mmCIF file of C-alpha atoms (C1' of nucleotides) in Angstrom:
data_model
loop_
_atom_site.group_PDB
_atom_site.id
_atom_site.type_symbol
_atom_site.label_atom_id
_atom_site.label_comp_id
_atom_site.label_asym_id
_atom_site.label_seq_id
_atom_site.Cartn_x
_atom_site.Cartn_y
_atom_site.Cartn_z
ATOM 1 C CA MET A 1 -2.053 -1.604 -4.833
ATOM 2 C CA LEU A 2 0.576 -0.657 -2.301
ATOM 3 C CA ARG A 3 -0.506 2.937 -2.335
ATOM 4 C CA LEU A 4 1.528 5.493 -0.417
ATOM 5 C CA SER A 5 -0.646 7.925 1.543
ATOM 6 C CA THR A 6 -0.761 11.570 0.546
ATOM 7 C CA LYS A 7 0.747 12.432 3.885
ATOM 8 C CA GLY A 8 3.940 10.655 2.938
ATOM 9 C CA GLN A 9 3.956 12.101 -0.543
ATOM 10 C CA TYR A 10 3.356 15.645 0.645
ATOM 11 C CA GLY A 11 5.999 15.171 3.306
ATOM 12 C CA VAL A 12 8.633 14.295 0.752
ATOM 13 C CA ARG A 13 7.653 17.188 -1.474
ATOM 14 C CA ALA A 14 7.719 19.577 1.469
ATOM 15 C CA MET A 15 11.157 18.350 2.472
ATOM 16 C CA PHE A 16 12.300 18.920 -1.067
ATOM 17 C CA GLU A 17 11.200 22.555 -0.877
ATOM 18 C CA ILE A 18 12.988 23.003 2.433
ATOM 19 C CA ALA A 19 16.081 21.374 0.976
ATOM 20 C CA LYS A 20 16.146 24.036 -1.722
ATOM 21 C CA GLY A 21 16.834 26.613 0.997
ATOM 22 C CA TYR A 22 19.683 24.622 2.509
ATOM 23 C CA PRO A 23 21.821 25.521 4.363
ATOM 24 C CA SER A 24 20.623 28.898 5.590
ATOM 25 C CA ARG A 25 17.419 30.186 4.065
ATOM 26 C CA PRO A 26 14.323 29.148 6.040
ATOM 27 C CA THR A 27 11.334 28.055 3.970
ATOM 28 C CA THR A 28 7.882 29.050 5.176
ATOM 29 C CA ILE A 29 4.853 26.835 5.153
ATOM 30 C CA LYS A 30 3.153 29.297 2.877
ATOM 31 C CA GLU A 31 5.867 28.961 0.256
ATOM 32 C CA ILE A 32 5.672 25.188 0.388
ATOM 33 C CA SER A 33 1.908 25.338 0.200
ATOM 34 C CA GLU A 34 1.961 27.463 -2.935
ATOM 35 C CA ARG A 35 4.703 25.609 -4.745
ATOM 36 C CA GLN A 36 3.495 22.122 -3.940
ATOM 37 C CA GLU A 37 -0.235 22.804 -3.919
ATOM 38 C CA VAL A 38 -0.922 21.449 -0.450
ATOM 39 C CA SER A 39 -3.008 23.243 2.199
ATOM 40 C CA VAL A 40 -1.210 25.162 4.916
ATOM 41 C CA ALA A 41 -3.122 23.409 7.692
ATOM 42 C CA TYR A 42 -2.203 19.956 6.477
ATOM 43 C CA LEU A 43 1.421 20.918 6.017
ATOM 44 C CA GLU A 44 1.568 22.195 9.576
ATOM 45 C CA GLN A 45 0.596 18.761 10.769
ATOM 46 C CA ILE A 46 3.158 17.032 8.578
ATOM 47 C CA LEU A 47 6.066 19.362 9.305
ATOM 48 C CA ASN A 48 5.327 19.201 12.986
ATOM 49 C CA THR A 49 5.874 15.477 12.907
ATOM 50 C CA LEU A 50 9.120 15.836 11.009
ATOM 51 C CA ARG A 51 10.363 18.528 13.370
ATOM 52 C CA ARG A 52 9.667 16.397 16.422
ATOM 53 C CA ALA A 53 11.548 13.583 14.730
ATOM 54 C CA GLY A 54 14.582 15.853 14.548
ATOM 55 C CA ILE A 55 14.809 15.966 10.771
ATOM 56 C CA ILE A 56 14.028 19.665 10.475
ATOM 57 C CA SER A 57 14.057 22.713 12.734
ATOM 58 C CA SER A 58 11.718 25.673 12.800
ATOM 59 C CA VAL A 59 12.537 29.347 13.220
ATOM 60 C CA LYS A 60 9.729 31.589 14.374
ATOM 61 C CA GLY A 61 9.012 35.206 13.610
ATOM 62 C CA PRO A 62 9.345 37.212 10.418
ATOM 63 C CA GLY A 63 11.956 35.704 8.144
ATOM 64 C CA GLY A 64 11.381 32.402 9.892
ATOM 65 C CA GLY A 65 10.461 29.026 8.485
ATOM 66 C CA TYR A 66 11.839 25.512 8.346
ATOM 67 C CA LEU A 67 15.409 24.323 7.932
ATOM 68 C CA LEU A 68 17.050 20.963 7.363
ATOM 69 C CA ASN A 69 19.030 19.682 10.323
ATOM 70 C CA ARG A 70 21.435 17.800 8.075
ATOM 71 C CA PRO A 71 22.634 18.213 4.489
ATOM 72 C CA PRO A 72 20.259 16.974 1.751
ATOM 73 C CA LYS A 73 22.692 14.202 0.949
ATOM 74 C CA GLU A 74 22.220 12.737 4.411
ATOM 75 C CA ILE A 75 18.444 12.761 4.480
ATOM 76 C CA SER A 76 16.946 9.753 2.770
ATOM 77 C CA ILE A 77 13.397 9.456 1.492
ATOM 78 C CA GLY A 78 13.062 6.389 3.675
ATOM 79 C CA SER A 79 13.808 8.342 6.834
ATOM 80 C CA ILE A 80 11.114 10.893 5.958
ATOM 81 C CA LEU A 81 8.465 8.307 5.200
ATOM 82 C CA LYS A 82 9.304 6.326 8.301
ATOM 83 C CA GLU A 83 8.375 9.263 10.506
ATOM 84 C CA LEU A 84 5.156 10.019 8.675
ATOM 85 C CA GLU A 85 3.906 6.509 8.058
ATOM 86 C CA GLY A 86 5.875 4.183 10.266
ATOM 87 C CA PRO A 87 8.048 1.329 9.047
ATOM 88 C CA VAL A 88 7.298 -0.487 5.811
ATOM 89 C CA ALA A 89 4.943 -3.309 6.730
ATOM 90 C CA ILE A 90 3.451 -4.859 3.629
ATOM 91 C CA THR A 91 1.186 -7.022 5.767
ATOM 92 C CA SER A 92 -0.172 -6.712 9.270
ATOM 93 C CA CYS A 93 1.837 -9.763 10.350
ATOM 94 C CA LEU A 94 4.989 -7.731 9.743
ATOM 95 C CA ASP A 95 3.786 -4.778 11.761
ATOM 96 C CA PRO A 96 5.524 -4.697 15.147
ATOM 97 C CA LYS A 97 2.272 -3.422 16.642
ATOM 98 C CA GLU A 98 0.162 -6.296 15.318
ATOM 99 C CA GLY A 99 1.956 -9.536 14.556
ATOM 100 C CA CYS A 100 0.410 -12.867 13.652
ATOM 101 C CA SER A 101 0.120 -16.213 15.329
ATOM 102 C CA ARG A 102 0.476 -18.103 12.080
ATOM 103 C CA VAL A 103 3.913 -16.667 11.302
ATOM 104 C CA ASP A 104 5.925 -19.787 11.903
ATOM 105 C CA GLY A 105 4.045 -21.943 9.447
ATOM 106 C CA CYS A 106 3.153 -19.284 6.922
ATOM 107 C CA VAL A 107 4.716 -19.626 3.494
ATOM 108 C CA THR A 108 4.041 -16.048 2.549
ATOM 109 C CA TYR A 109 5.702 -14.492 5.577
ATOM 110 C CA LEU A 110 9.150 -14.667 4.038
ATOM 111 C CA LEU A 111 7.805 -13.332 0.775
ATOM 112 C CA TRP A 112 6.395 -10.169 2.300
ATOM 113 C CA SER A 113 9.291 -9.534 4.627
ATOM 114 C CA SER A 114 11.653 -9.926 1.721
ATOM 115 C CA LEU A 115 9.715 -7.446 -0.380
ATOM 116 C CA GLY A 116 9.546 -4.996 2.498
ATOM 117 C CA GLU A 117 13.285 -5.119 2.963
ATOM 118 C CA LYS A 118 13.862 -4.449 -0.703
ATOM 119 C CA ILE A 119 11.581 -1.433 -0.608
ATOM 120 C CA GLU A 120 13.205 -0.004 2.495
ATOM 121 C CA ALA A 121 16.662 -0.516 1.075
ATOM 122 C CA PHE A 122 15.679 1.401 -2.032
ATOM 123 C CA LEU A 123 14.101 4.279 -0.144
ATOM 124 C CA ASN A 124 17.093 4.556 2.146
ATOM 125 C CA THR A 125 19.345 4.892 -0.869
ATOM 126 C CA ILE A 126 17.584 7.870 -2.408
ATOM 127 C CA THR A 127 18.185 11.222 -0.710
ATOM 128 C CA LEU A 128 16.910 14.764 -0.977
ATOM 129 C CA ASP A 129 20.091 15.574 -2.823
ATOM 130 C CA ASP A 130 19.014 13.208 -5.574
ATOM 131 C CA LEU A 131 15.755 15.100 -5.874
ATOM 132 C CA LEU A 132 17.600 18.413 -6.101
ATOM 133 C CA LYS A 133 19.711 17.010 -8.926
ATOM 134 C CA GLU A 134 16.609 15.628 -10.531
ATOM 135 C CA GLU A 135 15.045 19.082 -10.447
ATOM 136 C CA ALA A 136 18.071 20.519 -12.187
ATOM 137 C CA THR A 137 17.866 18.009 -15.015
ATOM 138 C CA LEU A 138 14.116 18.506 -15.274
ATOM 139 C CA LYS A 139 14.709 22.188 -15.894
ATOM 140 C CA GLN A 140 17.242 21.363 -18.583
ATOM 141 C CA THR A 141 14.788 18.994 -20.192
ATOM 142 C CA ARG A 142 12.005 21.546 -20.122
ATOM 143 C CA THR A 143 14.025 24.161 -21.962
ATOM 144 C CA ALA A 144 15.400 21.654 -24.441
ATOM 145 C CA ARG A 145 12.115 19.915 -25.030
ATOM 146 C CA SER A 146 10.681 22.021 -27.827
ATOM 147 C CA ASN A 147 12.424 20.139 -30.618
ATOM 148 C CA LYS A 148 12.512 16.724 -29.006
ATOM 149 C CA ILE A 149 10.049 13.995 -28.418
ATOM 150 C CA ARG A 150 10.047 12.836 -24.815
ATOM 151 C CA THR A 151 10.721 9.161 -24.502
ATOM 152 C CA GLY A 152 10.255 8.818 -20.789
ATOM 153 C CA ARG A 153 13.910 7.904 -20.676
ATOM 154 C CA LYS A 154 16.404 10.378 -19.287
ATOM 155 C CA THR A 155 18.886 12.031 -21.621
ATOM 156 C CA THR A 156 22.513 11.061 -21.878
ATOM 157 C CA ALA A 157 23.456 14.338 -20.303
ATOM 158 C CA VAL A 158 21.671 13.310 -17.153
ATOM 159 C CA GLN A 159 23.484 10.022 -16.904
ATOM 160 C CA THR A 160 26.753 11.858 -17.138
ATOM 161 C CA LYS A 161 25.779 14.350 -14.505
ATOM 162 C CA ASN A 162 24.400 11.913 -11.940
ATOM 163 C CA LYS A 163 27.231 9.492 -12.130
ATOM 164 C CA GLY A 164 27.232 8.707 -8.435
ATOM 165 C CA LYS A 165 25.502 5.721 -6.936
ATOM 166 C CA GLY A 166 22.053 6.101 -5.445
ATOM 167 C CA ALA A 167 20.921 8.767 -7.862
ATOM 168 C CA LEU A 168 17.681 8.483 -9.736
ATOM 169 C CA ASP A 169 19.462 8.157 -13.019
ATOM 170 C CA ALA A 170 18.299 6.299 -16.094
ATOM 171 C CA ALA A 171 20.165 3.129 -15.246
ATOM 172 C CA GLU A 172 18.270 2.803 -12.014
ATOM 173 C CA VAL A 173 14.866 3.600 -13.341
ATOM 174 C CA ARG A 174 14.718 1.526 -16.495
ATOM 175 C CA MET B 1 2.993 2.257 5.086
ATOM 176 C CA LEU B 2 2.536 0.600 1.742
ATOM 177 C CA ARG B 3 0.157 -1.978 3.134
ATOM 178 C CA LEU B 4 -1.096 -4.772 0.904
ATOM 179 C CA SER B 5 -4.831 -5.398 1.298
ATOM 180 C CA THR B 6 -6.044 -8.675 2.757
ATOM 181 C CA LYS B 7 -7.650 -9.433 -0.581
ATOM 182 C CA GLY B 8 -4.245 -9.678 -2.197
ATOM 183 C CA GLN B 9 -2.757 -11.600 0.696
ATOM 184 C CA TYR B 10 -5.613 -14.091 0.833
ATOM 185 C CA GLY B 11 -5.486 -14.439 -2.914
ATOM 186 C CA VAL B 12 -1.856 -15.490 -2.851
ATOM 187 C CA ARG B 13 -2.476 -17.919 -0.012
ATOM 188 C CA ALA B 14 -5.481 -19.385 -1.806
ATOM 189 C CA MET B 15 -3.453 -19.827 -4.967
ATOM 190 C CA PHE B 16 -0.811 -21.588 -2.932
ATOM 191 C CA GLU B 17 -3.394 -24.101 -1.705
ATOM 192 C CA ILE B 18 -4.654 -24.672 -5.239
ATOM 193 C CA ALA B 19 -1.075 -25.112 -6.411
ATOM 194 C CA LYS B 20 -0.651 -27.947 -3.933
ATOM 195 C CA GLY B 21 -3.245 -29.917 -5.918
ATOM 196 C CA TYR B 22 -1.514 -29.315 -9.229
ATOM 197 C CA PRO B 23 -1.840 -30.766 -11.809
ATOM 198 C CA SER B 24 -5.008 -32.791 -11.350
ATOM 199 C CA ARG B 25 -6.624 -32.604 -7.904
ATOM 200 C CA PRO B 26 -9.210 -29.807 -7.632
ATOM 201 C CA THR B 27 -9.161 -27.840 -4.387
ATOM 202 C CA THR B 28 -12.476 -26.724 -2.911
ATOM 203 C CA ILE B 29 -13.144 -23.347 -1.402
ATOM 204 C CA LYS B 30 -13.953 -25.088 1.847
ATOM 205 C CA GLU B 31 -10.512 -26.677 2.029
ATOM 206 C CA ILE B 32 -8.825 -23.362 1.343
ATOM 207 C CA SER B 33 -11.024 -21.675 3.897
ATOM 208 C CA GLU B 34 -10.069 -24.135 6.623
ATOM 209 C CA ARG B 35 -6.358 -24.284 5.893
ATOM 210 C CA GLN B 36 -5.855 -20.580 5.402
ATOM 211 C CA GLU B 37 -8.443 -19.324 7.879
ATOM 212 C CA VAL B 38 -10.343 -17.120 5.462
ATOM 213 C CA SER B 39 -14.140 -17.050 5.133
ATOM 214 C CA VAL B 40 -15.753 -19.034 2.329
ATOM 215 C CA ALA B 41 -17.762 -16.042 1.115
ATOM 216 C CA TYR B 42 -14.737 -13.805 0.836
ATOM 217 C CA LEU B 43 -12.754 -16.497 -0.960
ATOM 218 C CA GLU B 44 -15.565 -16.896 -3.464
ATOM 219 C CA GLN B 45 -15.160 -13.260 -4.386
ATOM 220 C CA ILE B 46 -11.402 -13.546 -4.692
ATOM 221 C CA LEU B 47 -11.319 -16.788 -6.651
ATOM 222 C CA ASN B 48 -14.015 -15.535 -8.956
ATOM 223 C CA THR B 49 -11.779 -12.657 -9.942
ATOM 224 C CA LEU B 50 -8.842 -14.956 -10.541
ATOM 225 C CA ARG B 51 -10.956 -17.342 -12.584
ATOM 226 C CA ARG B 52 -12.215 -14.564 -14.817
ATOM 227 C CA ALA B 53 -8.621 -13.482 -15.282
ATOM 228 C CA GLY B 54 -7.835 -16.932 -16.642
ATOM 229 C CA ILE B 55 -5.361 -17.910 -13.954
ATOM 230 C CA ILE B 56 -7.471 -20.728 -12.541
ATOM 231 C CA SER B 57 -10.382 -22.872 -13.689
ATOM 232 C CA SER B 58 -13.289 -24.212 -11.705
ATOM 233 C CA VAL B 59 -14.896 -27.618 -11.875
ATOM 234 C CA LYS B 60 -18.454 -27.858 -10.647
ATOM 235 C CA GLY B 61 -20.246 -30.727 -9.012
ATOM 236 C CA PRO B 62 -19.038 -33.352 -6.544
ATOM 237 C CA GLY B 63 -15.283 -33.743 -6.604
ATOM 238 C CA GLY B 64 -15.063 -30.302 -8.102
ATOM 239 C CA GLY B 65 -13.024 -27.302 -7.038
ATOM 240 C CA TYR B 66 -10.357 -25.028 -8.448
ATOM 241 C CA LEU B 67 -7.362 -25.855 -10.616
ATOM 242 C CA LEU B 68 -4.345 -23.951 -11.887
ATOM 243 C CA ASN B 69 -4.404 -23.242 -15.604
ATOM 244 C CA ARG B 70 -0.609 -23.265 -15.804
ATOM 245 C CA PRO B 71 2.206 -24.915 -13.813
ATOM 246 C CA PRO B 72 3.124 -23.251 -10.484
ATOM 247 C CA LYS B 73 6.438 -22.232 -11.957
ATOM 248 C CA GLU B 74 4.697 -20.078 -14.530
ATOM 249 C CA ILE B 75 2.385 -18.235 -12.163
ATOM 250 C CA SER B 76 4.061 -15.276 -10.509
ATOM 251 C CA ILE B 77 2.909 -13.563 -7.356
ATOM 252 C CA GLY B 78 2.829 -10.363 -9.353
ATOM 253 C CA SER B 79 0.309 -11.767 -11.824
ATOM 254 C CA ILE B 80 -1.995 -12.779 -8.975
ATOM 255 C CA LEU B 81 -1.816 -9.437 -7.224
ATOM 256 C CA LYS B 82 -2.308 -7.535 -10.439
ATOM 257 C CA GLU B 83 -5.704 -9.134 -10.940
ATOM 258 C CA LEU B 84 -6.844 -8.586 -7.367
ATOM 259 C CA GLU B 85 -5.484 -5.127 -6.769
ATOM 260 C CA GLY B 86 -4.598 -3.645 -10.106
ATOM 261 C CA PRO B 87 -1.126 -2.545 -11.151
ATOM 262 C CA VAL B 88 1.381 -1.293 -8.610
ATOM 263 C CA ALA B 89 0.739 2.452 -8.328
ATOM 264 C CA ILE B 90 2.542 3.899 -5.355
ATOM 265 C CA THR B 91 0.876 7.243 -5.951
ATOM 266 C CA SER B 92 -2.318 8.308 -7.655
ATOM 267 C CA CYS B 93 -0.336 10.139 -10.307
ATOM 268 C CA LEU B 94 0.972 6.763 -11.471
ATOM 269 C CA ASP B 95 -2.468 5.218 -11.661
ATOM 270 C CA PRO B 96 -3.612 4.984 -15.288
ATOM 271 C CA LYS B 97 -7.132 5.763 -14.095
ATOM 272 C CA GLU B 98 -6.161 8.959 -12.285
ATOM 273 C CA GLY B 99 -3.041 10.696 -13.501
ATOM 274 C CA CYS B 100 -1.775 14.113 -12.482
ATOM 275 C CA SER B 101 -1.409 17.420 -14.233
ATOM 276 C CA ARG B 102 1.797 18.239 -12.392
ATOM 277 C CA VAL B 103 3.653 15.203 -13.714
ATOM 278 C CA ASP B 104 5.984 17.001 -16.046
ATOM 279 C CA GLY B 105 7.492 19.253 -13.432
ATOM 280 C CA CYS B 106 7.277 16.936 -10.461
ATOM 281 C CA VAL B 107 10.564 15.805 -8.966
ATOM 282 C CA THR B 108 9.012 12.909 -7.109
ATOM 283 C CA TYR B 109 7.310 11.367 -10.114
ATOM 284 C CA LEU B 110 10.447 9.546 -11.196
ATOM 285 C CA LEU B 111 11.074 8.417 -7.652
ATOM 286 C CA TRP B 112 7.708 6.720 -7.264
ATOM 287 C CA SER B 113 7.669 5.218 -10.727
ATOM 288 C CA SER B 114 11.120 3.846 -10.135
ATOM 289 C CA LEU B 115 10.100 2.268 -6.852
ATOM 290 C CA GLY B 116 6.977 0.811 -8.409
ATOM 291 C CA GLU B 117 8.987 -0.795 -11.161
ATOM 292 C CA LYS B 118 11.336 -2.371 -8.668
ATOM 293 C CA ILE B 119 8.447 -3.826 -6.706
ATOM 294 C CA GLU B 120 6.774 -5.212 -9.790
ATOM 295 C CA ALA B 121 9.993 -6.738 -11.007
ATOM 296 C CA PHE B 122 10.451 -8.499 -7.693
ATOM 297 C CA LEU B 123 6.896 -9.806 -7.551
ATOM 298 C CA ASN B 124 7.102 -11.050 -11.115
ATOM 299 C CA THR B 125 10.186 -13.037 -10.217
ATOM 300 C CA ILE B 126 8.652 -15.030 -7.392
ATOM 301 C CA THR B 127 6.278 -17.831 -8.418
ATOM 302 C CA LEU B 128 3.942 -20.284 -6.723
ATOM 303 C CA ASP B 129 6.620 -22.888 -7.231
ATOM 304 C CA ASP B 130 8.888 -20.902 -4.928
ATOM 305 C CA LEU B 131 6.202 -20.972 -2.268
ATOM 306 C CA LEU B 132 5.815 -24.724 -2.635
ATOM 307 C CA LYS B 133 9.555 -25.131 -2.131
ATOM 308 C CA GLU B 134 9.406 -22.762 0.784
ATOM 309 C CA GLU B 135 6.718 -24.916 2.377
ATOM 310 C CA ALA B 136 8.937 -27.964 2.043
ATOM 311 C CA THR B 137 11.833 -26.285 3.795
ATOM 312 C CA LEU B 138 9.517 -24.904 6.468
ATOM 313 C CA LYS B 139 8.456 -28.436 7.265
ATOM 314 C CA GLN B 140 12.084 -29.486 7.517
ATOM 315 C CA THR B 141 12.813 -26.590 9.814
ATOM 316 C CA ARG B 142 9.861 -27.384 12.021
ATOM 317 C CA THR B 143 10.940 -30.958 12.647
ATOM 318 C CA ALA B 144 14.592 -29.997 13.110
ATOM 319 C CA ARG B 145 13.848 -27.051 15.309
ATOM 320 C CA SER B 146 13.702 -28.723 18.690
ATOM 321 C CA ASN B 147 17.451 -28.507 19.331
ATOM 322 C CA LYS B 148 18.115 -25.244 17.525
ATOM 323 C CA ILE B 149 17.523 -21.623 18.205
ATOM 324 C CA ARG B 150 15.821 -19.913 15.327
ATOM 325 C CA THR B 151 17.818 -17.008 14.032
ATOM 326 C CA GLY B 152 15.369 -15.702 11.494
ATOM 327 C CA ARG B 153 17.976 -16.573 8.911
ATOM 328 C CA LYS B 154 17.430 -19.646 6.781
ATOM 329 C CA THR B 155 19.650 -22.673 7.288
ATOM 330 C CA THR B 156 22.480 -23.631 4.988
ATOM 331 C CA ALA B 157 20.507 -26.625 3.844
ATOM 332 C CA VAL B 158 17.894 -24.319 2.427
ATOM 333 C CA GLN B 159 20.401 -22.285 0.506
ATOM 334 C CA THR B 160 21.720 -25.449 -1.076
ATOM 335 C CA LYS B 161 18.294 -26.654 -1.991
ATOM 336 C CA ASN B 162 16.935 -23.449 -3.518
ATOM 337 C CA LYS B 163 19.954 -22.730 -5.592
ATOM 338 C CA GLY B 164 18.035 -21.427 -8.593
ATOM 339 C CA LYS B 165 17.365 -17.785 -9.247
ATOM 340 C CA GLY B 166 14.082 -16.261 -8.228
ATOM 341 C CA ALA B 167 13.660 -18.436 -5.183
ATOM 342 C CA LEU B 168 13.030 -16.994 -1.772
ATOM 343 C CA ASP B 169 16.378 -18.150 -0.517
ATOM 344 C CA ALA B 170 18.483 -16.569 2.176
ATOM 345 C CA ALA B 171 20.653 -14.633 -0.230
ATOM 346 C CA GLU B 172 17.649 -12.804 -1.562
ATOM 347 C CA VAL B 173 16.076 -12.073 1.744
ATOM 348 C CA ARG B 174 19.008 -10.818 3.755
ATOM 349 C "C1'" DT C 1 -34.332 -37.062 -13.032
ATOM 350 C "C1'" DA C 2 -33.638 -35.467 -8.540
ATOM 351 C "C1'" DA C 3 -30.565 -34.582 -4.846
ATOM 352 C "C1'" DA C 4 -26.210 -33.246 -3.576
ATOM 353 C "C1'" DT C 5 -22.352 -30.694 -4.397
ATOM 354 C "C1'" DA C 6 -20.053 -26.684 -5.779
ATOM 355 C "C1'" DG C 7 -19.359 -22.474 -7.864
ATOM 356 C "C1'" DT C 8 -21.613 -17.433 -9.351
ATOM 357 C "C1'" DT C 9 -23.269 -12.985 -8.843
ATOM 358 C "C1'" DT C 10 -24.765 -8.820 -6.879
ATOM 359 C "C1'" DA C 11 -25.641 -5.904 -3.019
ATOM 360 C "C1'" DG C 12 -25.072 -4.154 1.181
ATOM 361 C "C1'" DT C 13 -22.831 -2.743 5.552
ATOM 362 C "C1'" DG C 14 -20.164 -1.598 9.747
ATOM 363 C "C1'" DA C 15 -15.543 -0.365 10.982
ATOM 364 C "C1'" DT C 16 -11.539 1.888 10.096
ATOM 365 C "C1'" DT C 17 -8.450 4.963 7.870
ATOM 366 C "C1'" DT C 18 -7.493 8.794 5.199
ATOM 367 C "C1'" DT C 19 -7.433 13.380 4.352
ATOM 368 C "C1'" DG C 20 -7.984 16.912 5.553
ATOM 369 C "C1'" DT C 21 -10.375 21.650 8.048
ATOM 370 C "C1'" DC C 22 -11.139 24.824 11.913
ATOM 371 C "C1'" DA C 23 -10.277 27.630 15.702
ATOM 372 C "C1'" DA C 24 -7.851 29.404 19.247
ATOM 373 C "C1'" DG C 25 -3.504 29.957 21.126
ATOM 374 C "C1'" DT C 26 1.663 30.741 21.667
ATOM 375 C "C1'" DA C 27 6.186 32.541 20.259
ATOM 376 C "C1'" DT C 28 9.420 35.647 17.958
ATOM 377 C "C1'" DT C 29 11.258 39.654 15.856
ATOM 378 C "C1'" DA C 30 11.531 43.986 13.042
ATOM 379 C "C1'" DT D 1 3.598 46.130 19.513
ATOM 380 C "C1'" DA D 2 2.133 44.817 15.194
ATOM 381 C "C1'" DA D 3 3.223 41.572 11.979
ATOM 382 C "C1'" DT D 4 4.512 37.186 11.014
ATOM 383 C "C1'" DA D 5 4.817 32.545 11.885
ATOM 384 C "C1'" DC D 6 4.400 28.211 14.365
ATOM 385 C "C1'" DT D 7 1.424 24.921 17.850
ATOM 386 C "C1'" DT D 8 -2.134 22.189 19.388
ATOM 387 C "C1'" DG D 9 -6.129 19.609 19.574
ATOM 388 C "C1'" DA D 10 -10.668 18.710 18.163
ATOM 389 C "C1'" DC D 11 -13.424 17.326 14.665
ATOM 390 C "C1'" DA D 12 -15.605 15.484 10.395
ATOM 391 C "C1'" DA D 13 -16.473 14.265 5.484
ATOM 392 C "C1'" DA D 14 -15.118 10.841 2.314
ATOM 393 C "C1'" DA D 15 -13.092 6.803 0.908
ATOM 394 C "C1'" DT D 16 -11.739 2.256 1.456
ATOM 395 C "C1'" DC D 17 -11.608 -2.147 3.626
ATOM 396 C "C1'" DA D 18 -13.136 -6.462 4.921
ATOM 397 C "C1'" DC D 19 -16.170 -8.818 4.928
ATOM 398 C "C1'" DT D 20 -21.537 -10.965 5.012
ATOM 399 C "C1'" DA D 21 -26.001 -12.171 2.915
ATOM 400 C "C1'" DA D 22 -28.857 -14.183 -0.123
ATOM 401 C "C1'" DA D 23 -30.516 -15.951 -4.090
ATOM 402 C "C1'" DC D 24 -28.908 -18.146 -8.141
ATOM 403 C "C1'" DT D 25 -26.762 -21.348 -11.697
ATOM 404 C "C1'" DA D 26 -24.328 -25.419 -13.177
ATOM 405 C "C1'" DT D 27 -22.725 -30.235 -12.912
ATOM 406 C "C1'" DT D 28 -22.478 -34.860 -11.511
ATOM 407 C "C1'" DT D 29 -23.858 -39.139 -9.598
ATOM 408 C "C1'" DA D 30 -27.262 -42.294 -7.597
#
DNA sequence: TAAATAGTTTAGTGATTTTGTCAAGTATTA
DNA sequence: TAATACTTGACAAAATCACTAAACTATTTA
């Protein structure tokens, strides 16, 4: 339940690839396609939306590609998903485009709006920068994994590194 | 994005109606259908699932209907949704039935699993009892509304009443 | 014991959304 | 000016959703 569409997922992963080139190296659709295993045609659609939303810019011609308009730290996952999928609306009664006549007397209205707000708050907290840090620790883990059993829990080293708030560190996940 | 299916929504609303009859008065599908504006046939499907899951019982014959198997306080919204829609799986890679080969190296995996855990934790906190209390305060609000402008924020009276943890009170929602 | 009440079970189906592909075109730069 | 890259819009297969239909089974009360 509460499945996120592939469009949103691919969008976040594409933005992550573009963030890797920040601040100056443009990332091409082809690169993103290969690294994230998403078709070029579909990515064009997705990145087009994000460009029109002002989150990224495109540079044409050889050596061209996509660039972040702001630093990774200032681009939240929530802002990406909002452009690709619209605002979080757990139920149709919470969708600005739909609404519901029963709202006033409905006991579940508050429940869903409350959940939606929690989700949005979380997604607005996590940024592309957190994903970049996450990638770094993943690489560490991969090289150090041979003589360790993975617990699903992050290592102590990670907690030390991502000491800031908002990061996807162990304390937040477990 | 992240839309909950009507099946889950109707299920929660149906359970709320059944909870109103707790502990002894059985609620018929017809009653639920009329009060919650959901078709009888669709409710049959939904309640059947919940009955098989052991959350409710059915009593056949005249005077029959559906009953909660446990007190409203012990039935969480999360437990209802889990039966109707399966576990929270924001992405297919988190679905036990699907999985993903890229998991180990995927920077977004932790992000989605973390979000899913937060959602589940929230839904497991809210119970049918909270909805019953919510209904009571809604009734209060409705009668007291004539000389007040609704702000979308709950009144102070509500905050005082639902002082326990886990309730859908103002502090949790805003 | 029969009639009324109420729940059970299994299929099926139209509408909508998702998840893309395809093709032709436009823009930029080495 | 060739190579590279982005743009746009149409289109369609596949999946899911949101139910409906119909025949059935079980229980209780008159």
